[in-house]
Amino acid sequence: MAERWRPETHTFHLPEGEMTITLKDVAILTGMPISGDAIIGPTTKPEGGWGPLIRDRLGFDMPTTTPIQGRGHPPLNAGQVSVPWLVSHIQQEVEINDETPEEQVERYSRIYLIGLVGGFLFPDKSNRWIQGIWLDMLTGDWDAIGQKSWGSAVLAGVYRELCTCSTVGAKQAGAAMFILQLWVWEHLPMFAPLDPRPYRRNDDELNFLQNLPYGVK
């Protein structure tokens, strides 16, 4: 599909004609909102670095010099946060139960969102670093997070990566390429799994799926 992508038109050139991933596709397949506030924010470190912001809004200190399991790079590097460190921190620290204070539940929910958005919806090619912009955006006004046009931003990222990886010499692609995979399965059935449902679902599973995005089904 990358070889058939044309950066000039942002469409796939196929024998039958041109096709492309639309905002409607993103909304139906993923359930992400495609209307609302634009995803914008600072791309540079705040004065004093990211450490004080992490301490103030997430409630813990992130070391800046200790390598991760001998891999030679710190959890916090310039404007980026290490995905493995964030995941390991959640696994070691989170114990959510009925007695957990609401502030702690919210704090770890923000950590989860940072990992989800920075590591899954807007990943880099190594899938190891999260851009610091998400620290500021996802630790701000809690209600404002859900009012942003996440689907529009994710689709723009997919377009940009397709433009990049369609060039000669490109070997990898970042962005949320799972959207391209779901789109291809839906619109080009010859590439889809022969049986996307290898087992028979019971009534409880079918009722649960009715409330989920089409891409999950």
CSV table of C-alpha atoms in Angstrom, one decimal, residues 82-195:
chain,number,residue,atom,x,y,z
A,82,SER,CA,11.0,6.2,27.7
A,83,VAL,CA,8.1,3.9,27.0
A,84,PRO,CA,9.7,0.8,28.7
A,85,TRP,CA,10.3,2.9,31.9
A,86,LEU,CA,6.8,4.2,31.9
A,87,VAL,CA,5.3,0.7,31.5
A,88,SER,CA,7.6,-0.8,34.2
A,89,HIS,CA,6.7,2.0,36.6
A,90,ILE,CA,3.0,1.3,36.2
A,91,GLN,CA,3.5,-2.4,36.6
A,92,GLN,CA,5.5,-1.9,39.8
A,93,GLU,CA,3.5,0.8,41.5
A,94,VAL,CA,-0.1,0.5,40.5
A,95,GLU,CA,-2.4,-1.2,43.0
A,96,ILE,CA,-5.9,0.1,42.3
A,97,ASN,CA,-8.7,-1.1,44.6
A,98,ASP,CA,-11.9,0.3,46.2
A,99,GLU,CA,-9.7,2.0,48.9
A,100,THR,CA,-7.4,3.8,46.4
A,101,PRO,CA,-7.7,7.6,46.7
A,102,GLU,CA,-9.3,9.3,43.7
A,103,GLU,CA,-6.2,11.4,43.2
A,104,GLN,CA,-4.0,8.3,42.7
A,105,VAL,CA,-6.5,6.7,40.3
A,106,GLU,CA,-6.5,9.9,38.2
A,107,ARG,CA,-2.7,10.2,38.3
A,108,TYR,CA,-2.2,6.6,37.0
A,109,SER,CA,-5.0,7.1,34.5
A,110,ARG,CA,-3.0,10.0,33.1
A,111,ILE,CA,0.1,7.8,33.0
A,112,TYR,CA,-1.9,5.2,31.0
A,113,LEU,CA,-3.1,7.9,28.6
A,114,ILE,CA,0.4,9.2,28.0
A,115,GLY,CA,1.5,5.7,27.2
A,116,LEU,CA,-1.5,5.0,25.0
A,117,VAL,CA,-1.4,8.3,23.0
A,118,GLY,CA,2.4,8.7,22.8
A,119,GLY,CA,3.2,5.0,22.3
A,120,PHE,CA,0.3,3.7,20.3
A,121,LEU,CA,-1.5,6.6,18.5
A,122,PHE,CA,1.6,8.7,17.8
A,123,PRO,CA,4.5,6.2,18.1
A,124,ASP,CA,8.0,6.9,16.8
A,125,LYS,CA,9.7,4.3,14.6
A,126,SER,CA,11.5,2.7,17.5
A,127,ASN,CA,8.3,2.5,19.6
A,128,ARG,CA,10.6,3.3,22.6
A,129,TRP,CA,10.2,7.1,23.1
A,130,ILE,CA,7.2,9.3,23.8
A,131,GLN,CA,7.3,13.0,22.8
A,132,GLY,CA,7.2,15.3,25.7
A,133,ILE,CA,4.3,17.3,24.3
A,134,TRP,CA,2.0,14.6,25.6
A,135,LEU,CA,3.2,15.1,29.1
A,136,ASP,CA,1.9,18.7,29.0
A,137,MET,CA,-1.3,18.0,27.1
A,138,LEU,CA,-2.5,14.9,29.0
A,139,THR,CA,-1.7,16.2,32.5
A,140,GLY,CA,-3.7,19.4,32.0
A,141,ASP,CA,-7.4,20.0,32.2
A,142,TRP,CA,-8.9,16.5,32.5
A,143,ASP,CA,-12.3,17.4,30.8
A,144,ALA,CA,-10.5,19.1,27.9
A,145,ILE,CA,-8.7,15.9,26.9
A,146,GLY,CA,-11.8,14.2,25.6
A,147,GLN,CA,-13.0,17.3,23.7
A,148,LYS,CA,-10.1,17.3,21.3
A,149,SER,CA,-10.2,16.0,17.7
A,150,TRP,CA,-7.9,13.0,18.3
A,151,GLY,CA,-9.1,11.2,15.1
A,152,SER,CA,-8.1,14.1,12.9
A,153,ALA,CA,-4.6,14.3,14.4
A,154,VAL,CA,-4.0,10.6,14.2
A,155,LEU,CA,-5.1,10.5,10.5
A,156,ALA,CA,-2.8,13.5,9.8
A,157,GLY,CA,0.0,11.5,11.3
A,158,VAL,CA,-0.8,8.4,9.2
A,159,TYR,CA,-0.8,10.6,6.1
A,160,ARG,CA,2.6,12.1,7.0
A,161,GLU,CA,4.2,8.7,7.6
A,162,LEU,CA,2.8,7.3,4.4
A,163,CYS,CA,4.3,10.2,2.5
A,164,THR,CA,7.6,9.5,4.2
A,165,CYS,CA,7.7,5.7,3.9
A,166,SER,CA,6.6,5.8,0.2
A,167,THR,CA,9.9,7.4,-0.8
A,168,VAL,CA,12.9,5.4,-2.0
A,169,GLY,CA,15.0,4.0,0.8
A,170,ALA,CA,12.4,4.2,3.5
A,171,LYS,CA,12.4,1.0,5.7
A,172,GLN,CA,10.1,1.9,8.6
A,173,ALA,CA,7.0,3.8,9.4
A,174,GLY,CA,5.7,5.3,12.6
A,175,ALA,CA,2.2,6.6,13.4
A,176,ALA,CA,-0.9,4.6,14.0
A,177,MET,CA,-0.5,2.2,11.1
A,178,PHE,CA,-3.1,-0.1,12.7
A,179,ILE,CA,-5.7,2.2,11.1
A,180,LEU,CA,-4.3,1.5,7.6
A,181,GLN,CA,-4.4,-2.3,8.4
A,182,LEU,CA,-8.1,-2.1,9.5
A,183,TRP,CA,-8.9,0.1,6.5
A,184,VAL,CA,-7.3,-2.3,4.1
A,185,TRP,CA,-9.2,-5.3,5.6
A,186,GLU,CA,-12.5,-3.4,5.3
A,187,HIS,CA,-12.1,-2.0,1.8
A,188,LEU,CA,-9.9,-4.5,0.1
A,189,PRO,CA,-11.3,-7.9,1.2
A,190,MET,CA,-8.7,-9.9,-0.7
A,191,PHE,CA,-6.1,-8.8,1.9
A,192,ALA,CA,-8.3,-9.5,5.0
A,193,PRO,CA,-8.0,-12.7,7.1
A,194,LEU,CA,-10.1,-15.5,5.7
A,195,ASP,CA,-12.0,-15.8,8.9
